[in-house]
Every structure is written in structure tokens, then in C-alpha cells.
mmCIF file of C-alpha atoms and ligand atoms in Angstrom:
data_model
loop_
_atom_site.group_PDB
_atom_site.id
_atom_site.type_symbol
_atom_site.label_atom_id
_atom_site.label_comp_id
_atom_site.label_asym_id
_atom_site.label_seq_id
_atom_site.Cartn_x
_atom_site.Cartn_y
_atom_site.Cartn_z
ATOM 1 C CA UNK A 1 24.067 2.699 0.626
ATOM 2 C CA UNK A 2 24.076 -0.942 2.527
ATOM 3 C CA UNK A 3 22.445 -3.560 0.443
ATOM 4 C CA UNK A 4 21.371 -6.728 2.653
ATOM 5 C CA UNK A 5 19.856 -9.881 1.176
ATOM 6 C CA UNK A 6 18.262 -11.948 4.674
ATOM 7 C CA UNK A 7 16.945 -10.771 7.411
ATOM 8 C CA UNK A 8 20.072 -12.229 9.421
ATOM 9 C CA UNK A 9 22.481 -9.047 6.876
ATOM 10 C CA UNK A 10 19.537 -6.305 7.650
ATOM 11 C CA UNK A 11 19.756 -7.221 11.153
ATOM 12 C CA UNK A 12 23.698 -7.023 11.482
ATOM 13 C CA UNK A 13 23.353 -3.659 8.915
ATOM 14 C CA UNK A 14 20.924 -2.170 11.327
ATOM 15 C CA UNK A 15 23.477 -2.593 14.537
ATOM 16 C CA UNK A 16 25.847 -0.104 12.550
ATOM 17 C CA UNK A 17 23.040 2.402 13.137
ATOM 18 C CA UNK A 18 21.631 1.320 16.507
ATOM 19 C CA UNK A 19 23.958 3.557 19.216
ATOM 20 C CA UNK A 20 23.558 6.333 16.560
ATOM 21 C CA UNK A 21 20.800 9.516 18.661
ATOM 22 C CA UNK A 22 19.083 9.498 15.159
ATOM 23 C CA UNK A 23 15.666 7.963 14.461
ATOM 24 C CA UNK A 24 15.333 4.610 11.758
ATOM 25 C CA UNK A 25 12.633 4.641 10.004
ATOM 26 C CA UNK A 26 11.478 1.897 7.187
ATOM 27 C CA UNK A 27 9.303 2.468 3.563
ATOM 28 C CA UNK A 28 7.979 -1.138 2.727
ATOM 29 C CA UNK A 29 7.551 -1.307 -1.157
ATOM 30 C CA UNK A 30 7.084 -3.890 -3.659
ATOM 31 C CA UNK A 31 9.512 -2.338 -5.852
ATOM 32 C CA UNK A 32 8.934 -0.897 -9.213
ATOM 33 C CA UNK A 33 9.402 2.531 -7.366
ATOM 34 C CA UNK A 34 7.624 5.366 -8.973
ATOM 35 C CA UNK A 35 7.825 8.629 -7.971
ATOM 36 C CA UNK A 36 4.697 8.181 -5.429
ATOM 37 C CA UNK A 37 7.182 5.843 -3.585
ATOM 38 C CA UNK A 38 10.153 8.148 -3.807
ATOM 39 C CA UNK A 39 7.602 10.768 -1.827
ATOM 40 C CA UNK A 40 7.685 8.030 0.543
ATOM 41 C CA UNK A 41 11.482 8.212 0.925
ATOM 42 C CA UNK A 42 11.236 11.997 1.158
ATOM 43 C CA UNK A 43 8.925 12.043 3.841
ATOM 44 C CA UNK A 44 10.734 9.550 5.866
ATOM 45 C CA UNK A 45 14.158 11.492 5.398
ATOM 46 C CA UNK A 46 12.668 14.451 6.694
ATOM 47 C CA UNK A 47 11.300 12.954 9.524
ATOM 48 C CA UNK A 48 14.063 11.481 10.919
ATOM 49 C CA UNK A 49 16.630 14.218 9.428
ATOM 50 C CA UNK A 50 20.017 14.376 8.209
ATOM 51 C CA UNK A 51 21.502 12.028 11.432
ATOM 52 C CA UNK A 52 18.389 9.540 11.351
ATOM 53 C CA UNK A 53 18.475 6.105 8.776
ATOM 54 C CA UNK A 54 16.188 5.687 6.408
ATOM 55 C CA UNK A 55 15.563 2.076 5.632
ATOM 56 C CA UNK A 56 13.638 0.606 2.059
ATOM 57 C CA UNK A 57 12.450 -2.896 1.609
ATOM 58 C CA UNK A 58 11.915 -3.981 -2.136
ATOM 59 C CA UNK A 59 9.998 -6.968 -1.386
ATOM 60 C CA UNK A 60 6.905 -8.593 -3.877
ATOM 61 C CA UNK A 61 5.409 -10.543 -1.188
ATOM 62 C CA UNK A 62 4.273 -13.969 -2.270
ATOM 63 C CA UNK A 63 1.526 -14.621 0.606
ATOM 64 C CA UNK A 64 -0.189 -11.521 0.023
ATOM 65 C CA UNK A 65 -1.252 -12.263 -3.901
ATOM 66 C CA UNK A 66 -4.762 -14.028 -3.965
ATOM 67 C CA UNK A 67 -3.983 -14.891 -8.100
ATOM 68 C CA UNK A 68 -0.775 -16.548 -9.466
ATOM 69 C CA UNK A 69 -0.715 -14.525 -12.425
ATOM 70 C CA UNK A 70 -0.946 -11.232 -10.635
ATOM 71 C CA UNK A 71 1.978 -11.922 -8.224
ATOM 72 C CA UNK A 72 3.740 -13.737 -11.577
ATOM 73 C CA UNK A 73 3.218 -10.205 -13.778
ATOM 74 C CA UNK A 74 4.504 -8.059 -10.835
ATOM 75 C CA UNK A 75 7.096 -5.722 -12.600
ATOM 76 C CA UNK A 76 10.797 -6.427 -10.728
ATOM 77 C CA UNK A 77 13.175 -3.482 -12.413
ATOM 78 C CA UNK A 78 15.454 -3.991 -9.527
ATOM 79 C CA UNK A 79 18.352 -2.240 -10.485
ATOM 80 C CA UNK A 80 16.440 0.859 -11.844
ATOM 81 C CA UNK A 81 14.989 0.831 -8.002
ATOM 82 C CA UNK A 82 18.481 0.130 -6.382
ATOM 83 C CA UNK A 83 19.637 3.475 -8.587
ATOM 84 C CA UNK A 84 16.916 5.393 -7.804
ATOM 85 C CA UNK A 85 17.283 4.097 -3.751
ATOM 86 C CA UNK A 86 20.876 5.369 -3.877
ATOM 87 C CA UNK A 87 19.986 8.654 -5.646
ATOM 88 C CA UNK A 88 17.107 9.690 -3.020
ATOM 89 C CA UNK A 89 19.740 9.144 -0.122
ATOM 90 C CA UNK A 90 18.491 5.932 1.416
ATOM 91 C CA UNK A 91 20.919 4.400 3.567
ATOM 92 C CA UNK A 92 20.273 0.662 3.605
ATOM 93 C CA UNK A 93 18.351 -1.226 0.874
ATOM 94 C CA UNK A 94 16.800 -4.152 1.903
ATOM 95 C CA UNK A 95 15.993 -7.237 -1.012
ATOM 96 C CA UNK A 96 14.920 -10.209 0.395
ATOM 97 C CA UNK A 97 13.856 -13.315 -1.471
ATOM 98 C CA UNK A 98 11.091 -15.293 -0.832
ATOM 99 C CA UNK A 99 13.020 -17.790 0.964
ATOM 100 C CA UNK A 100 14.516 -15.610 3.129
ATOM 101 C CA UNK A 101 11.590 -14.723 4.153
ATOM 102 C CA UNK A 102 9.473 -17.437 5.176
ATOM 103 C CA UNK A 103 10.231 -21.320 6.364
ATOM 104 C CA UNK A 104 8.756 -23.596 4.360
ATOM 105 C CA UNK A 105 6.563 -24.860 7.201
ATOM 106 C CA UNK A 106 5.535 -21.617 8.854
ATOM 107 C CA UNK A 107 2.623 -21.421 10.358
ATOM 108 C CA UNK A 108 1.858 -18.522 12.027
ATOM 109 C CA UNK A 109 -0.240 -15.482 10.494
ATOM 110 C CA UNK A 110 -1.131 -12.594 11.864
ATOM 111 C CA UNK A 111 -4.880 -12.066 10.947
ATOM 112 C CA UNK A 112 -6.820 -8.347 11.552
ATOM 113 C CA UNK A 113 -10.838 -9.553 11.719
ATOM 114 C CA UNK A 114 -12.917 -6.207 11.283
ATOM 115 C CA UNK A 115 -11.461 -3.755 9.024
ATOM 116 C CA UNK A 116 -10.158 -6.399 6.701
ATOM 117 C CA UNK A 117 -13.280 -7.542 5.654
ATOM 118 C CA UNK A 118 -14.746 -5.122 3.316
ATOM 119 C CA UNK A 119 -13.323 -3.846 0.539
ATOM 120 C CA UNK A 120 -10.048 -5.242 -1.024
ATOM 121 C CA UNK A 121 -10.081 -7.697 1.828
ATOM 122 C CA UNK A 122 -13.321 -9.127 0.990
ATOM 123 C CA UNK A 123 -11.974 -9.339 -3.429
ATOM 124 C CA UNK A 124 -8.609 -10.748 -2.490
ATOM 125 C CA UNK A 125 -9.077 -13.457 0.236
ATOM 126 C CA UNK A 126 -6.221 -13.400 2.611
ATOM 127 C CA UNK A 127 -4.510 -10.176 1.542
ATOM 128 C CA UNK A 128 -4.421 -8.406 4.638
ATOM 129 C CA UNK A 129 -3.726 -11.649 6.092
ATOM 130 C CA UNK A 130 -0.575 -11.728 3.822
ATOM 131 C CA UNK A 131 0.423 -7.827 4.323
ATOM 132 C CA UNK A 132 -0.456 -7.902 8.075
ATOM 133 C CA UNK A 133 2.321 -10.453 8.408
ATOM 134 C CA UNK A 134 5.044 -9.267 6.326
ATOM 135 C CA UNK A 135 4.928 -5.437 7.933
ATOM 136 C CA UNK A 136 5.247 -7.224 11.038
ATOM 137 C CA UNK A 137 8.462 -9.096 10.208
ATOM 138 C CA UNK A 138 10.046 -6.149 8.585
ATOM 139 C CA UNK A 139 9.452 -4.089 11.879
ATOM 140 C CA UNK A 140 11.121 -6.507 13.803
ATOM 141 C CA UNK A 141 13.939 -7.034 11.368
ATOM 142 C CA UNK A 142 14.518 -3.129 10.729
ATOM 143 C CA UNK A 143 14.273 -2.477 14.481
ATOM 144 C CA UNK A 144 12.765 0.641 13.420
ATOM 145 C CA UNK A 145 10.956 3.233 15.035
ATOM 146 C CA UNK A 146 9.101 4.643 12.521
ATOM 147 C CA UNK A 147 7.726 3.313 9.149
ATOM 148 C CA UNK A 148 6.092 5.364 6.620
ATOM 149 C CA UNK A 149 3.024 4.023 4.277
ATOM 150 C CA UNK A 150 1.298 6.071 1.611
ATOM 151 C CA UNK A 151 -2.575 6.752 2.200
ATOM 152 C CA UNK A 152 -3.593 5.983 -1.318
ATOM 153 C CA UNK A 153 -3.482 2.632 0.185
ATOM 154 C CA UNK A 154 -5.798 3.471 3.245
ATOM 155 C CA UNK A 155 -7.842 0.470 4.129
ATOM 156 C CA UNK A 156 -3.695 -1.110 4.317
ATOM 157 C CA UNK A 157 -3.093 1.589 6.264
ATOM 158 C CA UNK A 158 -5.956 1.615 8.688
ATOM 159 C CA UNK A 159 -5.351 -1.846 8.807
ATOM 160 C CA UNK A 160 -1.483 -1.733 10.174
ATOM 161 C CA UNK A 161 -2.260 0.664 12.702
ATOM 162 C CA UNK A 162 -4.846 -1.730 14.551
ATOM 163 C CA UNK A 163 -2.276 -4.236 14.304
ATOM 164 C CA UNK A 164 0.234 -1.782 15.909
ATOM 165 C CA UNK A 165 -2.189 -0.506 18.087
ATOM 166 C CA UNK A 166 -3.602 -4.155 19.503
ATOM 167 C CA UNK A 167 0.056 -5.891 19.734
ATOM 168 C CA UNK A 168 1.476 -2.543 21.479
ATOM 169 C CA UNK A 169 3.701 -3.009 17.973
ATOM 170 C CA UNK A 170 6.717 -0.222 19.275
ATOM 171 C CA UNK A 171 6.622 1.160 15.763
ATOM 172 C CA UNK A 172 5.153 4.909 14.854
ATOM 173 C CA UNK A 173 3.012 4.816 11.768
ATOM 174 C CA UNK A 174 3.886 8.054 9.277
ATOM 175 C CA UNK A 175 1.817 8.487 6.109
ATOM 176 C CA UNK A 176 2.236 10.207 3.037
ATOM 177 C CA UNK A 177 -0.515 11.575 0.759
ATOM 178 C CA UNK A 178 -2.006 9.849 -2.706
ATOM 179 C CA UNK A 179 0.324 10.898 -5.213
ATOM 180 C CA UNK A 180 -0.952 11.792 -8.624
ATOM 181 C CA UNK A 181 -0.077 11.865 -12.531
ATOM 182 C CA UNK A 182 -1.562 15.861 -13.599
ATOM 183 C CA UNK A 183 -4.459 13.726 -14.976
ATOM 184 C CA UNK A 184 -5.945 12.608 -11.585
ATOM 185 C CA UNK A 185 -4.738 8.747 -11.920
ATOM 186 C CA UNK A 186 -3.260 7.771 -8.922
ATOM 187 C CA UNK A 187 0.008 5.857 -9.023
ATOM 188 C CA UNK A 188 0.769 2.656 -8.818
ATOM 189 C CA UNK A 189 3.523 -0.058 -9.788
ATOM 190 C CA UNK A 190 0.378 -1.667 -11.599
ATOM 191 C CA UNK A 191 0.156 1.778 -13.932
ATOM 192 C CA UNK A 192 2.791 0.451 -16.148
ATOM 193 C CA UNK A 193 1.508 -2.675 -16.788
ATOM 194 C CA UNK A 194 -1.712 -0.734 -18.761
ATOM 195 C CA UNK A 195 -2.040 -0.661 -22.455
ATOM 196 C CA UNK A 196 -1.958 2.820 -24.038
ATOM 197 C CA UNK A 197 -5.710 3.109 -24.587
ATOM 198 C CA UNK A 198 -6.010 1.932 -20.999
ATOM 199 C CA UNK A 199 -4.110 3.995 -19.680
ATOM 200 C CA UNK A 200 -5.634 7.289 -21.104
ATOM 201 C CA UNK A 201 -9.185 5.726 -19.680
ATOM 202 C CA UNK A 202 -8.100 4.993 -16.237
ATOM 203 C CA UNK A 203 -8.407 8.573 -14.475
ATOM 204 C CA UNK A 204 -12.077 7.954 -15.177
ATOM 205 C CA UNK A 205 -11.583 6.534 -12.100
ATOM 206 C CA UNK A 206 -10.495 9.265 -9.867
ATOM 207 C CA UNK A 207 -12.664 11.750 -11.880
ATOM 208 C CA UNK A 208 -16.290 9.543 -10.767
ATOM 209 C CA UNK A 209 -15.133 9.354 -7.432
ATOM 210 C CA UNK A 210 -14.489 12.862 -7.082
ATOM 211 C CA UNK A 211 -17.877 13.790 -8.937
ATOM 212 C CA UNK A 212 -20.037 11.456 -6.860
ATOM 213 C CA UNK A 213 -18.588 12.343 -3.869
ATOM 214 C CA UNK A 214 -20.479 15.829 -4.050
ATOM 215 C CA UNK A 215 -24.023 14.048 -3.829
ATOM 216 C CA UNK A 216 -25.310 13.865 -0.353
ATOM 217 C CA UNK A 217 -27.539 10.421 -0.652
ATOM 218 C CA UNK A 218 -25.942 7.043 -0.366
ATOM 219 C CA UNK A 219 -27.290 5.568 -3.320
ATOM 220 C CA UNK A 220 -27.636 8.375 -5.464
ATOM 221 C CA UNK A 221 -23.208 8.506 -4.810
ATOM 222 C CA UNK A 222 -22.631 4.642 -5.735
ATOM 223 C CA UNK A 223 -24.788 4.688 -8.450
ATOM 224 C CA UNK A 224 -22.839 8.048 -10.155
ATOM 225 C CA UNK A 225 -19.883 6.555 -9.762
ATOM 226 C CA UNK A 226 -20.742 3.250 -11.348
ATOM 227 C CA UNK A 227 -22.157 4.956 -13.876
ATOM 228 C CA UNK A 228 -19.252 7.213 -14.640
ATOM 229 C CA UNK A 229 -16.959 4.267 -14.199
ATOM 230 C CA UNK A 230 -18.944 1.383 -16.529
ATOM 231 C CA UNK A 231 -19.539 3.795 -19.304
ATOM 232 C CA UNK A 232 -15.751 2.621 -20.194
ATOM 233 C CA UNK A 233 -16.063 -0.541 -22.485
ATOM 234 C CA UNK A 234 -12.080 -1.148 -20.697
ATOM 235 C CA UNK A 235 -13.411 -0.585 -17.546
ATOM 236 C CA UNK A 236 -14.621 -3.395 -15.453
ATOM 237 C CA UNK A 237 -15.491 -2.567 -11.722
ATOM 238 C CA UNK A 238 -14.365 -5.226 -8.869
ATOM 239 C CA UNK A 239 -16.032 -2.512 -6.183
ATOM 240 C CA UNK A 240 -17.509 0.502 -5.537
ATOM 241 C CA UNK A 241 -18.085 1.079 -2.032
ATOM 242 C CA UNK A 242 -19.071 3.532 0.760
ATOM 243 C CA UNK A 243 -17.927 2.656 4.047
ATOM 244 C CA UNK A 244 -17.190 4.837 7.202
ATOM 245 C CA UNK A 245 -13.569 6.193 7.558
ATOM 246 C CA UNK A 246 -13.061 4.706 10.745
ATOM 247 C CA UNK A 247 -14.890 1.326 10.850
ATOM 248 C CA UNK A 248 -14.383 0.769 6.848
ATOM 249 C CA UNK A 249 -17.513 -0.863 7.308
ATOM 250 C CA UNK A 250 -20.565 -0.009 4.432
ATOM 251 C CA UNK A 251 -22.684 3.253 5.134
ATOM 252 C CA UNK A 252 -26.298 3.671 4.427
ATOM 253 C CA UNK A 253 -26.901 7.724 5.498
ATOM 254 C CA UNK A 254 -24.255 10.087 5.772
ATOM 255 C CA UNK A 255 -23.493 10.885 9.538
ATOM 256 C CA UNK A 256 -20.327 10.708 9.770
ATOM 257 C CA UNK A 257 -17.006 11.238 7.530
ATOM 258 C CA UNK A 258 -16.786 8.350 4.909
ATOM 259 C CA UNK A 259 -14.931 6.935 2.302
ATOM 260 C CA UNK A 260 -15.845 6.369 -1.126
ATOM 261 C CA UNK A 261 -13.622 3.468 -2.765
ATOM 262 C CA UNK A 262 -13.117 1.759 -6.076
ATOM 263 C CA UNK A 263 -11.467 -1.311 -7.088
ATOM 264 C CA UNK A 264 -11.240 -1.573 -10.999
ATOM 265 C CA UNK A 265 -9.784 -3.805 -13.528
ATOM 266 C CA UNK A 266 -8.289 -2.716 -17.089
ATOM 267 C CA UNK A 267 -7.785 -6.206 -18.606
ATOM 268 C CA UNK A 268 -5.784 -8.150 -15.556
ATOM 269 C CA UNK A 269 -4.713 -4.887 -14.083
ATOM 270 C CA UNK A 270 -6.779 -4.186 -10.914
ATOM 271 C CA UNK A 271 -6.661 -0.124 -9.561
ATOM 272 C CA UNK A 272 -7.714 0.829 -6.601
ATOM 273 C CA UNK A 273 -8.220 4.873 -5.305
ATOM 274 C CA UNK A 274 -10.837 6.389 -2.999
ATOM 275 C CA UNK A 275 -12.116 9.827 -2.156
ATOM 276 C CA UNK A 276 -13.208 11.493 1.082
ATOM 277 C CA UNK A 277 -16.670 12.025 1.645
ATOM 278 C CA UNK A 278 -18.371 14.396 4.343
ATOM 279 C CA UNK A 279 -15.140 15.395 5.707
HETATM 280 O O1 PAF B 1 1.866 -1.439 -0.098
HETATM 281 C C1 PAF B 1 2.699 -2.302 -0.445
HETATM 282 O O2 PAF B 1 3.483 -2.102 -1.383
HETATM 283 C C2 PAF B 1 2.732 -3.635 0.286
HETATM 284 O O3 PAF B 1 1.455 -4.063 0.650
HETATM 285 C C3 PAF B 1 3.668 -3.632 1.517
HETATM 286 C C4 PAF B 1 3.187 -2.656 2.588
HETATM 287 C C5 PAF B 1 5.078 -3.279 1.068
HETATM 288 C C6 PAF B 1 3.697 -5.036 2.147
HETATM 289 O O4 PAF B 1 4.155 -5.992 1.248
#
């Protein structure tokens, strides 16, 4: 496994693999791999197979925390990730710092203006802004074909491929299903920063999503799952929204399929998970 520090190493790591037939394909992470990320991996091994290179970034990306203390807590276990990188067969491991990242006078930003206005875009100011622009520079860095992002994270997702789809971005978007604990609680990096008692409360979150999605009237869905969700004294809830699964914009009737998202907070820790509705 190739380890490269600036984008200047992934680049020359990359042109070992370039006049190889096999497809590259990248898994941007934060780190603090869990095995929801390591799904990630497997997916994107077996879709480029055994001559293809798959390529993980383990990068906490300053410009896309809205709150100092949030990006500050962000757990960093980088060599547990690096062992668990080398152990699921990834072939180059890319750990950038900060600096190597941006100039210290940059000033371009690529902004999406519809889809990144509800939801987690419209709690965390300049989020999408922040993600839009890093998954950008790692395509072009990788020089890969493919990248693979995990769906728990769908309004990120939906988001990336308008970006790829309005700058012709030469870069196939593969996702990977919402990986779960057996209790329902999605995971996240963010999972192990929760108390005990939190942590046994927080697939509350998953299980009034799931409920309320059976209703069939707007109102009657939001207000079951705040209901289910505030009866937690731990619990406090950042969003609960409806919005269509293509425009991610808020729903009134049920016409077409929708989405039924949550952003909640246990102390500082903020989850986020989301259900299908209608579909
Ligand atoms: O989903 C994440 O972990 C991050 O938003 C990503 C895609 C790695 C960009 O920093």
C-alpha cells in the first residue's frame, strides 16, 4: 500500500497506475473508518476488480465545518485507519494536511445553489460549499474514474452528482447503501463520540423515521417523527424534514417519491439519517 502526503506524491503515485487497463477508483473519508466505510472500500474493489486501484483519502476537511469545536472534536485514529486501509486491500492511501491542501489565499469555491439549500445545507452554512470543493480537488488529484460515496449521506450525494453532471466532471459516481449497527443506528465517525446513555437512545432516530414514514399525510409524518424523536430528554432535533427525492426541496402532498430526513444532536454530537417515503 502507497502512502502519499500532497497532492504533488498522489499525483506521481497515481502515474504508477495510469498505463495499467484497470479502472481507479477513489473513497473520500474523513477518517475514523468504521465498518460503513470499509463497505465503501469493498464496493469500490469490486467494481474495478482484482487489476483496477482502489484509492482512499483520509482527509477532515477544514472548510467544510460550520463550528470550530466540531471540526476540533473530529476523532483522527490515523494509524488504526492506515491498518485497517492496508488490511481491506487498498492500494494507495492518501493523508493530506490542511496545508497541502489549500493556499492560504485561495479563492475559488465551487458553490451548488438548489439542492444545497435545504436541509444540512441550510443548518451548516457553507458545507456543501466546503465538500463541493474538496471532492473536486481529489478527482483531479486521483485522476480517477470512478469514486464511490455512501447514500446514508444522500443530500452529499445528490449534491456531487449535479456538480459532476453541470461541469461534465469525467468522474462516475458509485454509491453504497446506509450501513447499520443491528439496532437501526446508522453509522457514523460521530457514533463514537456519544456517551453510553446516548448512545443506547440514538436509534430512536432511525426507528421514528421508519414509523412515520408509513403515514400518508405530510403533516401527520413530521409531526410523528418529532414526536417520537423529542420524547428523548438527550435528544434535541436540528431538522426534521420532508423534501422530494429529486429536488430535496420541502413537500406539502405526497405525489411523488420523497425523503424523510433528520438532523439530531446528542449533546454536541449532530446525526443525521433519512428514510424513503412513497417509493
Ligand atoms: O462524507 C464525507 O466524509 C466527506 O464529506 C467527504 C466526501 C470525504 C468530503 O470531505
Amino acid at each position: 500500500m502507497k502512502l502519499a502526503t500532497t497532492g504533488k506524491d498522489l499525483r506521481e503515485a497515481m502515474l504508477d497506475y495510469a498505463g495499467l487497463t484497470g479502472r481507479r477508483v477513489l473513497v473520500p473519508t474523513m477518517g475514523a473508518l468504521h465498518h460503513g466505510h470499509l463497505e465503501l472500500v469493498r464496493l469500490a474493489r469490486e467494481a474495478v476488480g482484482a487489476d483496477g486501484t482502489v484509492v482512499v483519502s483520509i482527509f477532515v476537511n477544514p472548510i467544510q465545518f460550520d463550528q470550530a469545536a466540531d471540526l476540533e472534536a473530529y476523532p483522527r485514529p490515523l494509524e488504526a485507519d492506515l491498518i485497517k486501509c492496508q488490511a481491506a486491500g487498498v492500494d494507495v492511501v492518501f493523508v493530506p494536511d490542511a496545508d497541502a491542501m489549500y493556499y492560504p489565499d485561495r479563492s475559488v469555491t465551487v458553490t451548488e445553489t438548489l439542492l444545497s439549500r435545504s436541509l444540512c445545507g441550510a443548518s451548516r452554512p457553507g458545507h456543501f460549499d466546503g465538500v463541493c470543493t474538496v471532492v473536486l480537488k481529489l478527482f483531479l488529484l486521483s485522476g480517477c474514474h470512478a469514486a464511490m460515496f455512501g447514500e446514508k449521506d444522500f443530500q452529499q450525494l445528490a449534491i456531487i452528482r449535479r456538480m459532476v453532471r453541470d461541469l461534465d466532471v469525467p468522474v462516475e459516481i458509485l454509491e453504497c447503501p446506509t450501513i447499520r449497527e443491528s439496532d437501526g443506528l446508522a453509522m457514523s465517525s460521530r457514533n463514537s463520540r456519544l456517551t453510553a446513555k446516548q448512545r443506547a437512545d440514538a436509534p430512536r432516530i432511525h426507528r421514528a423515521l421508519t414509523e412515520a414514514a408509513k403515514l400518508r399525510d405530510v403533516a401527520e409524518i413530521l409531526s410523528s417523527a418529532r414526536a417520537d424523536i423529542s420524547a428523548s430528554p438527550l435528544a434535541r432535533i436540528d431538522y426534521i424534514s420532508l423534501v422530494d427525492a429529486e429536488t430535496l426541496q420541502p413537500v406539502s402532498k405526497l405525489k411523488r417519491p420523497a425523503v424523510l430526513a433528520a438532523a439530531v444532536f446528542y449533546g454536541e454530537v449532530r446525526l443525521i439519517d433519512h428514510v424513503a417515503v412513497g417509493q
